[in-house]
Coordinates of C-alpha atoms and ligand atoms in Angstrom, one line a residue:
X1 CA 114.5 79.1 33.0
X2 CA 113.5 75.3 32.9
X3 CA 114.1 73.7 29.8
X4 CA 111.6 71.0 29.2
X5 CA 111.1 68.3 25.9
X6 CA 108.3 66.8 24.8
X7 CA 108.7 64.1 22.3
X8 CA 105.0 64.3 20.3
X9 CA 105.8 61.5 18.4
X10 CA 107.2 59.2 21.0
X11 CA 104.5 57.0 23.0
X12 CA 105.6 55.1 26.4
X13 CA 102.4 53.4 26.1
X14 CA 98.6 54.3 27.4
X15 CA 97.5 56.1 30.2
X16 CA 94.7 53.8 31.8
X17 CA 92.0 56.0 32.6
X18 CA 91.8 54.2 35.7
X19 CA 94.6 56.0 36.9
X20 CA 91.8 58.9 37.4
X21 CA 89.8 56.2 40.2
X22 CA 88.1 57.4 43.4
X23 CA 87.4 55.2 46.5
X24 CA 84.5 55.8 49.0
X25 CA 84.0 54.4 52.1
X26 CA 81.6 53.7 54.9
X27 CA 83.4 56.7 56.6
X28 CA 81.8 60.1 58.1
X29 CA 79.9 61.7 55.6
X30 CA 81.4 59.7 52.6
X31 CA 78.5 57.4 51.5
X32 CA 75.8 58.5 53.9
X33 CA 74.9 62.6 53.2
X34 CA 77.8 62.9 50.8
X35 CA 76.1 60.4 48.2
X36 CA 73.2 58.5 49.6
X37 CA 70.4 60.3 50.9
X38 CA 67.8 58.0 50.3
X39 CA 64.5 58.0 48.4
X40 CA 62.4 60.1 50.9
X41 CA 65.2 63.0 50.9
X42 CA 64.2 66.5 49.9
X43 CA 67.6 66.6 48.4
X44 CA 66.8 66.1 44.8
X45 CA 68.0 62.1 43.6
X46 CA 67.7 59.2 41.7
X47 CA 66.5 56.1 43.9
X48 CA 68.5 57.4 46.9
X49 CA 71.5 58.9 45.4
X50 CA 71.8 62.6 45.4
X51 CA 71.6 64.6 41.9
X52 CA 74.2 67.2 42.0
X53 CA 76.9 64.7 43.6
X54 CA 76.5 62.0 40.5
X55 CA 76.3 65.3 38.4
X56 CA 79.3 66.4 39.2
X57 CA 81.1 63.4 39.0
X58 CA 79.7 62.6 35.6
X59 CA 81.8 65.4 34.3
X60 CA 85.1 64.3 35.5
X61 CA 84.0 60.6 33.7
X62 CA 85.2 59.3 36.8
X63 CA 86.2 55.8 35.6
X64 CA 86.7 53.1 38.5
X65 CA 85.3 53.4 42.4
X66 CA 86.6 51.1 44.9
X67 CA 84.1 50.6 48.0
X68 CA 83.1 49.6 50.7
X69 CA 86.5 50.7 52.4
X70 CA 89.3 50.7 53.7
X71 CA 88.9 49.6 57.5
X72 CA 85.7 49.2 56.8
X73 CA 85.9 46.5 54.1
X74 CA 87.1 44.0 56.3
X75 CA 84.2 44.7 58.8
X76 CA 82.0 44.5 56.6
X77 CA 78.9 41.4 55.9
X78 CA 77.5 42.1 52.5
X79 CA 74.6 39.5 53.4
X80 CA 73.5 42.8 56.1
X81 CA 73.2 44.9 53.2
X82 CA 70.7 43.4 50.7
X83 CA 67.5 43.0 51.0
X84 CA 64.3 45.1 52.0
X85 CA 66.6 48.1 53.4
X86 CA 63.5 48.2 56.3
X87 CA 64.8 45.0 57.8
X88 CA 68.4 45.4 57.2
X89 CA 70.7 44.8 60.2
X90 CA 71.6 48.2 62.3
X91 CA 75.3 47.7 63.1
X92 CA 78.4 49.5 64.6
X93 CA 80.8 50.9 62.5
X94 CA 83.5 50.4 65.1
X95 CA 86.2 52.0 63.2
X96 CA 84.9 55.1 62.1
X97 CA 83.0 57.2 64.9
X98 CA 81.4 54.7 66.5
X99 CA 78.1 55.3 64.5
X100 CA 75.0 53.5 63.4
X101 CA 75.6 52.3 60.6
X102 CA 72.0 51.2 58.9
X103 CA 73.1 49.4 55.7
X104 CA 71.0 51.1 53.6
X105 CA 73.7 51.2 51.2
X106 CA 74.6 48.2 50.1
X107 CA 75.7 45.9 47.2
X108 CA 72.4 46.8 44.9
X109 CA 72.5 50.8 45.9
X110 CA 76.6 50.5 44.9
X111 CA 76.0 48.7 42.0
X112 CA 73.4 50.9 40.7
X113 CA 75.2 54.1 41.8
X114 CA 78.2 52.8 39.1
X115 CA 75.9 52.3 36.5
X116 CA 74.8 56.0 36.7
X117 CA 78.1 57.1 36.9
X118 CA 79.0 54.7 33.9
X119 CA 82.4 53.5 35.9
X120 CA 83.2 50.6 36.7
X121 CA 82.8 48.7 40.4
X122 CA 86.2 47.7 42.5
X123 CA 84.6 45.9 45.6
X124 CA 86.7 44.8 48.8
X125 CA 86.3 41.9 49.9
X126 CA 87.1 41.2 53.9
X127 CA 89.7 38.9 54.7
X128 CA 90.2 40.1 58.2
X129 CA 86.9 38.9 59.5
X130 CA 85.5 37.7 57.1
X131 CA 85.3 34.2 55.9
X132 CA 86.4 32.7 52.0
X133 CA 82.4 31.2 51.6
X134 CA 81.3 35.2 52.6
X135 CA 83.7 36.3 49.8
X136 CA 83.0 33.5 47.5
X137 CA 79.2 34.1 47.6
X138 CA 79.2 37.7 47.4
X139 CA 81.0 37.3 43.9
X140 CA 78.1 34.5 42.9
X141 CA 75.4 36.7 43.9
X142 CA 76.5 39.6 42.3
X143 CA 77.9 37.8 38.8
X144 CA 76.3 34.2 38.5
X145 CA 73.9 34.2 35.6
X146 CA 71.7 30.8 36.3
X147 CA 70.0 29.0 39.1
X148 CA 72.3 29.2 42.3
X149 CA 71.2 29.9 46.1
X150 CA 72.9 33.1 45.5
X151 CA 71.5 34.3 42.2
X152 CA 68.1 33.5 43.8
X153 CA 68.4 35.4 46.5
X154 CA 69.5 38.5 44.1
X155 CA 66.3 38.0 42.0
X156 CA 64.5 37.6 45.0
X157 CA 66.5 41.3 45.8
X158 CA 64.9 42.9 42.6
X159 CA 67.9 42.1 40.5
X160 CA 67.6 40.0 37.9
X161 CA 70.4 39.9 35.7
X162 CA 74.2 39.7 36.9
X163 CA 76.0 42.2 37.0
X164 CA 79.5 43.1 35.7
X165 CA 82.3 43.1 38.1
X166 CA 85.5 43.5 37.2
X167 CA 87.9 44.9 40.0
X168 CA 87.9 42.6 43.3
X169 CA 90.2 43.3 45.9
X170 CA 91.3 40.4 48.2
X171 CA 90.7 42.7 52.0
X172 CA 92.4 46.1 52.7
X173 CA 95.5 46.6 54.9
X174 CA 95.7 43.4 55.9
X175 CA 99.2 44.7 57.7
X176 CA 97.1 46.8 59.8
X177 CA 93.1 47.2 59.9
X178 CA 92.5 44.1 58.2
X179 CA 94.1 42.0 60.3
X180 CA 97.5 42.3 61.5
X181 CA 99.1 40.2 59.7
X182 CA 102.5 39.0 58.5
X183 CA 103.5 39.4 54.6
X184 CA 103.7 35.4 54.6
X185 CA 100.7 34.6 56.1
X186 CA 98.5 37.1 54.3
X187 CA 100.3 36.2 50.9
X188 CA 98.8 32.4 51.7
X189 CA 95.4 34.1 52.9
X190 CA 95.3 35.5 49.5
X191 CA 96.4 32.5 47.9
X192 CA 93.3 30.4 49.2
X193 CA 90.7 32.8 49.5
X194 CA 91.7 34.6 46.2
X195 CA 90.9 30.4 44.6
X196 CA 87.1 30.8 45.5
X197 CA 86.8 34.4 43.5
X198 CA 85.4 32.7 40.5
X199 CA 84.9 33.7 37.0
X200 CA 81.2 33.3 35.8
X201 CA 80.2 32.9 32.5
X202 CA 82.6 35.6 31.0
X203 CA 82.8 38.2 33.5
X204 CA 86.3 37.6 34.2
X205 CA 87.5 39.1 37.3
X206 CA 90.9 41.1 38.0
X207 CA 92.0 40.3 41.2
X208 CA 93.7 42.8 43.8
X209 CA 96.1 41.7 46.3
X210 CA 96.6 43.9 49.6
X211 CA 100.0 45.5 48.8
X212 CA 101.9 47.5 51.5
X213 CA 102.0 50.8 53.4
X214 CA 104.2 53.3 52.0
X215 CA 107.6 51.7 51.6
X216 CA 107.2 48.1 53.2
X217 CA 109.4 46.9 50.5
X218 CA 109.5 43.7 52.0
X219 CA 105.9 43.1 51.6
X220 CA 105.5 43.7 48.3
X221 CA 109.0 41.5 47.7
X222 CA 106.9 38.2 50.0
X223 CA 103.7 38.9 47.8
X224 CA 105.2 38.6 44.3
X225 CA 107.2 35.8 45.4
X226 CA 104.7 34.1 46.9
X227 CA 101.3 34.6 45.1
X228 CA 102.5 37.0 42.0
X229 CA 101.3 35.0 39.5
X230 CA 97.4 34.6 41.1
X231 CA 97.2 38.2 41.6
X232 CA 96.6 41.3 38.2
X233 CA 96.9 43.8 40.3
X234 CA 99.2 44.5 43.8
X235 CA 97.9 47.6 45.6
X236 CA 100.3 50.2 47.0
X237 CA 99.0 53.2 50.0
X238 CA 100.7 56.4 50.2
X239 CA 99.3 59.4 51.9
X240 CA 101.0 62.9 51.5
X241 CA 100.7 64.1 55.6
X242 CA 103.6 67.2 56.2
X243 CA 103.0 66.3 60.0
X244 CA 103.2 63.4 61.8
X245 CA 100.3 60.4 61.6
X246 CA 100.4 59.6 65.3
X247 CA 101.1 63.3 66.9
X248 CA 99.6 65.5 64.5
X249 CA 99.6 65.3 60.4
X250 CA 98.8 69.5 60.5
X251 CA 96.0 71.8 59.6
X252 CA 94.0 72.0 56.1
X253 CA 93.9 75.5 55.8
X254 CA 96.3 77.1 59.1
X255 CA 100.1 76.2 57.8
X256 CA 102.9 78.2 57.1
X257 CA 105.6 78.0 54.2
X258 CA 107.6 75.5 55.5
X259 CA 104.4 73.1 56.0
X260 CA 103.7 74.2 52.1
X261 CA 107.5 72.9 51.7
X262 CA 107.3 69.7 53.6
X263 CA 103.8 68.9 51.7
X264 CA 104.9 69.5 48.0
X265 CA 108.0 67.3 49.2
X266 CA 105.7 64.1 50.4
X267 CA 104.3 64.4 47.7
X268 CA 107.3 64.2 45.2
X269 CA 108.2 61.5 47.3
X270 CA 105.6 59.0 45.3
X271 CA 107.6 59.1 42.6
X272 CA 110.4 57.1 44.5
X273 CA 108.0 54.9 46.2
X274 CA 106.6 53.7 42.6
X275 CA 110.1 53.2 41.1
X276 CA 110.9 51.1 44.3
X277 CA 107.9 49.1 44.6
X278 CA 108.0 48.7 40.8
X279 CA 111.5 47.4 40.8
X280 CA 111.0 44.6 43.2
X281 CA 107.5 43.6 40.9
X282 CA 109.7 43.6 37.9
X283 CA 112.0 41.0 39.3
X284 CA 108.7 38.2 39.5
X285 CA 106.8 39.8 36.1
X286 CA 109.8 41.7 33.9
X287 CA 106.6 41.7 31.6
X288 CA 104.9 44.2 33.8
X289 CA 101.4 41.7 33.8
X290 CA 100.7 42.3 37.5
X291 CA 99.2 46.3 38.0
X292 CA 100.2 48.5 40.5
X293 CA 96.9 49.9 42.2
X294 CA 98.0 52.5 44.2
X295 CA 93.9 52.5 45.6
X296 CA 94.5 55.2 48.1
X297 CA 96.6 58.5 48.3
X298 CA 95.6 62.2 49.0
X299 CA 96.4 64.4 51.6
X300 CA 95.2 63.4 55.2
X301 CA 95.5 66.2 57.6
X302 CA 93.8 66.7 61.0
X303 CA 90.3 67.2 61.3
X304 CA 88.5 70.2 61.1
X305 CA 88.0 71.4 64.4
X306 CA 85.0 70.8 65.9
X307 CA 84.3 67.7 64.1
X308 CA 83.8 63.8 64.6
X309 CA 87.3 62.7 64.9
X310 CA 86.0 59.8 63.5
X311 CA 84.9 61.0 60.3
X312 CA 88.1 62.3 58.4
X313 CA 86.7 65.5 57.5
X314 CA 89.6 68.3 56.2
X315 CA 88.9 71.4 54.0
X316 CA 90.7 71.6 50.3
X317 CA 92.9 74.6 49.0
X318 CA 95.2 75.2 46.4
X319 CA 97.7 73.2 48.0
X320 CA 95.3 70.2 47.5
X321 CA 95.1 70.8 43.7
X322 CA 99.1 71.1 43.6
X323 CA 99.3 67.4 45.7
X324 CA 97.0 65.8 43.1
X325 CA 98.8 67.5 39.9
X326 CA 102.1 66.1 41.2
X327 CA 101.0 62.9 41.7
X328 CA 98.9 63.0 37.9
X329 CA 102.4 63.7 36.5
X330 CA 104.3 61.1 38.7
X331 CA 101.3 58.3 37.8
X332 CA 101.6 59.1 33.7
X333 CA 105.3 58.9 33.7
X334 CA 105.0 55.6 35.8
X335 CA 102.3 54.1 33.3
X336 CA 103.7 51.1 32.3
X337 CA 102.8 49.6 35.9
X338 CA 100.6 51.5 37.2
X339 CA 97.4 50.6 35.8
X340 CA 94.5 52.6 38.6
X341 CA 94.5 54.5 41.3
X342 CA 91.9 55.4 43.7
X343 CA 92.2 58.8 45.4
X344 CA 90.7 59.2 49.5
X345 CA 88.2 59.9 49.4
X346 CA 85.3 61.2 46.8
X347 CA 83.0 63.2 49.2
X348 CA 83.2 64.9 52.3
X349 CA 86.9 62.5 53.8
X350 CA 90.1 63.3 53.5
X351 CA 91.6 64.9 50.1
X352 CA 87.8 64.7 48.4
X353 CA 86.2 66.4 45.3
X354 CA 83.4 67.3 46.8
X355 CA 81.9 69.1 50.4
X356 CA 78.5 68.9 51.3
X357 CA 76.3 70.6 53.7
X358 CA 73.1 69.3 54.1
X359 CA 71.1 70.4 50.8
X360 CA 74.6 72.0 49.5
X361 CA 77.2 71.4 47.7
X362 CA 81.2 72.6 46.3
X363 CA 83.6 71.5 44.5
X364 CA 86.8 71.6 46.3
X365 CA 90.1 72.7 44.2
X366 CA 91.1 69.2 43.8
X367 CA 87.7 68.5 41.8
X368 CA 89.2 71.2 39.7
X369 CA 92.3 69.5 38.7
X370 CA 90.5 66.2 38.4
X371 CA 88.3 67.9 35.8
X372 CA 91.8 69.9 34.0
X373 CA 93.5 66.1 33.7
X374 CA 91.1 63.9 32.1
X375 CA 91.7 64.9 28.8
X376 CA 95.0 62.4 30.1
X377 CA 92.2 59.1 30.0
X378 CA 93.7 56.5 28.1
X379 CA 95.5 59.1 25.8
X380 CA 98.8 58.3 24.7
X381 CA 101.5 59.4 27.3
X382 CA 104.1 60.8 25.3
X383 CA 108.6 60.4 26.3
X384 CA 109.2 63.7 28.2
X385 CA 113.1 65.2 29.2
X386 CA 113.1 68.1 31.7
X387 CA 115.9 70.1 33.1
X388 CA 114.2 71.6 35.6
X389 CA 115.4 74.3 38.2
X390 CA 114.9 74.0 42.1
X391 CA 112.7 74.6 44.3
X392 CA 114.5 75.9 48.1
X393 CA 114.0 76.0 51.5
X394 CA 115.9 75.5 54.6
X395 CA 118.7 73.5 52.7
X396 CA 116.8 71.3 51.1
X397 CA 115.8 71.2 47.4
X398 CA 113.0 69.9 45.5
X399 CA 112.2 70.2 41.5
X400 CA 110.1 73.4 40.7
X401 CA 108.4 72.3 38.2
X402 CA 106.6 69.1 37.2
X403 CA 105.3 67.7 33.8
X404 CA 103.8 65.2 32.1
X405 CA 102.2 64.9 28.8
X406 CA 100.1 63.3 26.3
X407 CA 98.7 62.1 22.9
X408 CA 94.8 61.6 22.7
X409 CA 93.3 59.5 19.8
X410 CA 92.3 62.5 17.4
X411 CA 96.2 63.3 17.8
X412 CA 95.6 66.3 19.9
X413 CA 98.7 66.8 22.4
X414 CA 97.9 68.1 26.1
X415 CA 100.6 68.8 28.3
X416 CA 100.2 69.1 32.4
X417 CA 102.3 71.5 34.5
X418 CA 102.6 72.6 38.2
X419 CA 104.9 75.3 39.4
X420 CA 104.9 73.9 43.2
X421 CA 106.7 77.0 44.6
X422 CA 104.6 78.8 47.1
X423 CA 106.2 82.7 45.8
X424 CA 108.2 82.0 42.4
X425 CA 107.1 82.1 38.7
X426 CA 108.3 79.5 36.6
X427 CA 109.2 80.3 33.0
X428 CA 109.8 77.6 30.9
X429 CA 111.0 76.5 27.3
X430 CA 108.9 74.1 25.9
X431 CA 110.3 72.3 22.5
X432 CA 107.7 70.4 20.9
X433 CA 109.4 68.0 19.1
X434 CA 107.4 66.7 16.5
X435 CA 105.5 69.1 15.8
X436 CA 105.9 72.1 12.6
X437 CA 107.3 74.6 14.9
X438 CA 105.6 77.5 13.2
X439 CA 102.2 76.2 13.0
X440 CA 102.1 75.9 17.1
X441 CA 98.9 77.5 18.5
X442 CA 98.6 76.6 21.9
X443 CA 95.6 76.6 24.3
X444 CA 95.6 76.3 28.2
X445 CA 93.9 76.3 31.4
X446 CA 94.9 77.5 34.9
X447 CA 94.3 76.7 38.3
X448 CA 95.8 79.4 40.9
X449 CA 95.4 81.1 43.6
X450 CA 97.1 84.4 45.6
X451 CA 97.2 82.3 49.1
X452 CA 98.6 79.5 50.0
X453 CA 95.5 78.4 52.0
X454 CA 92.9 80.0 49.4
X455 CA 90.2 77.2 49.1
X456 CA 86.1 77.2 48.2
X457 CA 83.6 77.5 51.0
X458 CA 79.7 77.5 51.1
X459 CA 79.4 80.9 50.7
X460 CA 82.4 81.6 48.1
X461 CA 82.1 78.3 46.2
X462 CA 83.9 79.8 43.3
X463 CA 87.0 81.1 45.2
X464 CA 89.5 78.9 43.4
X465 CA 88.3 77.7 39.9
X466 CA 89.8 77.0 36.7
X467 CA 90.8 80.1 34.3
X468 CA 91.3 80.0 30.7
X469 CA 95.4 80.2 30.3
X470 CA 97.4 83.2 28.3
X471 CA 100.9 82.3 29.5
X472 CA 101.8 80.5 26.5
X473 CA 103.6 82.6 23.7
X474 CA 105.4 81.1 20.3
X475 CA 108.7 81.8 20.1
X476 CA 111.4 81.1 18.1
X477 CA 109.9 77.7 17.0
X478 CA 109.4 76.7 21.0
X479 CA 106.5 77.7 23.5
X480 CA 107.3 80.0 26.4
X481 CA 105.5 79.6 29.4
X482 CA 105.2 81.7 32.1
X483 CA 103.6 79.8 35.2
X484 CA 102.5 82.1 38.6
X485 CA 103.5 80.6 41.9
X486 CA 101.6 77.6 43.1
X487 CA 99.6 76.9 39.5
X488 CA 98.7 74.0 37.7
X489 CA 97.9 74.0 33.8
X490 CA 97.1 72.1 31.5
X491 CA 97.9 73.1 27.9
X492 CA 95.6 71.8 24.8
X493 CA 98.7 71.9 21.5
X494 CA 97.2 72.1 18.1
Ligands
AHR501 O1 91.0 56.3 53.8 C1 91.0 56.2 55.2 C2 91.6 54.9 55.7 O2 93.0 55.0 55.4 C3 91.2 53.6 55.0 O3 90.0 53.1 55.6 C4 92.4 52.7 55.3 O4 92.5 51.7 54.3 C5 93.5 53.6 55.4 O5 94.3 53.4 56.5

């Protein structure tokens, strides 16, 4: 039995709806196929970008979407992507595949694929190769509202008024991909180049620093120190791999339990990263000003076989879904810094929602939980005690269950479980403090499976899918819950 409190009327402050953010890049069959298919494609779309893909997204109200990359961000020379797309320069993209990339998709197609979605734009600017009057002129082309060479050359470009840009990140990796560089010299990088991101009128922008890989302590520690107080947000990337990066991160669908094991495990292991990485931020800004942008995590496996190695491409099962309700619990109880995050990647790379096939389309398992969680946007997220029981294998122990809940603003209470063991049940006790224990009722929705590896395909689309929840009984004043193996629900209280 696991023995879990939820405080109803004690908030820890909002959950930003940002903290349900995608990211996608100039990678594989992200942008081009996955979203943009241009305005002579049979596949049904609105000025290029495809109909069921901005459909689908619509309904999980995704909220923020970082692009152009990644790798590819600080590659990247907006001035090649505006413009007649006829004449736009026909470039490498040297880091993923090798392939031609046209730049038909570019700063206007972005901008306008945001406002249909109704989410907001994060850009990435490139520090790596990229120069501070490249960075400083995309932001005046895309937010100056007057006479400028820049603003111009937009109205020249079809676009009259500015646009709104809020999120502006200040390059990508810049420990790695984007340049290779040293936590001091990048924090002075940042420093100058971030002086030149200008506020226009009143868009006012929120500026990103590169954070560190994983648990580079020691960069995020030289970044605050050094340039905390230019930044409002520090990023942070963590992917969940159970194998190795360099010899083999393990298959998307062919694992055994142990692999199951070793993934729910990276995963937990977020948590940790957060409160570490969070620690060291507190020391500069006690007053938690500075957001922590974790703008990529997901699970990154190896390739499906028989495709680009280039291109990130991995199936989703119900092991996905169980990686991104863990992390949704970990992010809500971390809300007070965290303030977005950006899963990898939206559409057809890495740990994405959605899998295309030419003319088709799924929704992967992870789409599913994405759609369960957002009754969590900008809700209230309320003080939660657990004493849960553990989860086993080979010695090692992890915490069976994970929770998180929250308050919404017609006072409607939804609370978020996974039961990450691969075989057990979980029943748990759930006392609703708060709340008239007799008047209870208690409404819930379940995503499960019967296999470990059980994911959608083309021709079973609906394989794994959301079911409405009877596992939750009144008793005694408290809710029982019964959770299978390997679920995750999400539980509406009335
Ligand atoms: O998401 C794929 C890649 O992972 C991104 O381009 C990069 O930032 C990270 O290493």
């Amino acid at each position: 039995m696991h023995n879990v409190i939820v405080n109803t009327d004690i908030s820890k402050g909002k959950i930003n709806k940002n903290i349900y953010g995608h990211f996608a890049e100039h990678l594989g069959r992200c942008i081009y196929e996955g979203i943009w298919v241009g305005e002579d494609s049979p596949i049904p779309n609105t000025k290029g970008i495809r109909n069921d893909v901005l459909a689908a997204l619509k309904n999980i109200k995704v909220p923020v979407l970082r692009w152009p990359g990644g790798c590819f961000a600080d590659e990247y020379h907006w001035k090649d992507g505006v413009g007649p797309r006829e004449g736009r320069k026909r470039m490498v993209n040297t880091h993923w595949g090798g392939v031609v990339e046209n730049n038909h998709f570019g700063t206007h197609e972005f901008l306008l694929l945001c406002e249909l979605l109704e989410c907001e734009p994060y850009i990435c600017g490139n520090v790596g190769s990229g120069t501070v009057q490249e960075m400083s002129e995309w932001v005046e082309y895309m937010t100056f509202d007057g006479e400028s060479p820049m603003a111009n050359w937009r109205k020249e470009n079809g676009r009259e008024q500015p646009w709104k840009l809020k999120y502006f990140g200040v390059g990508n990796e810049n420990w790695g991909c984007g340049g290779n560089m040293r936590p001091e010299y990048y924090a002075d990088l940042y420093r100058r180049f971030q002086t030149y991101v200008r506020n226009y009128g009143d868009n006012k922008i929120y500026k990103i620093a590169g954070g560190a890989n994983v648990d580079d302590y020691n960069w995020t520690e030289v970044l605050m120190k050094n340039a905390g107080w230019l930044m409002d947000g520090l990023s942070l990337h963590y992917y969940t791999i159970p194998g190795d990066f360099w010899l083999g991160k393990g298959s998307a669908l062919d694992f055994e339990e142990g692999e199951w094991f070793i993934t729910m495990k990276k995963a937990l292991h977020m948590d940790e990263l957060i409160t570490k990485h969070s620690t060291i931020m507190d020391k500069y800004d006690p007053e938690k000003r500075v957001g922590m942008i974790i703008d990529e995590w997901g699970t990154w496996f190896d390739v499906e076989p028989g495709t680009n190695p280039g291109f990130l491409y991995q199936q989703n099962s119900i092991r996905d879904a169980l990686v991104a309700g863990v992390h949704f619990n970990i992010f809500h109880n971390h809300a007070d810094r965290v303030q977005m995050t950006n899963i990898a990647q939206t559409v057809n790379v890495l740990q994405a929602m959605i899998l295309t096939e030419g003319e088709k389309m799924i929704l992967t398992p992870t789409y599913h939980v994405f759609d369960m969680f957002k009754v969590h946007q900008d809700a209230e997220v309320l003080a939660v005690e657990s004493a849960v029981g553990s989860y086993e294998m080979g010695g090692e122990a992890l915490p069976q269950v994970t929770v998180s809940a929250s308050r919404d603003a017609e006072g409607k209470v939804h609370v978020s479980l996974v039961n990450i063991d691969h075989a057990g049940e979980a029943e748990i006790s759930l006392d609703l403090r708060g709340f008239a224990a007799e008047s209870v009722q208690a409404s819930g929705t379940i995503l499960t499976a019967d296999r470990m590896n059980a994911h959608n395909t083309f021709e079973q689309p609906d394989a794994v899918a959301p079911k409405s929840f009877d596992g939750a009984n009144v008793e005694g004043g408290r809710l029982s819950v019964k959770l299978p193996p390997m679920s995750v629900v999400t539980l509406a209280i009335h």
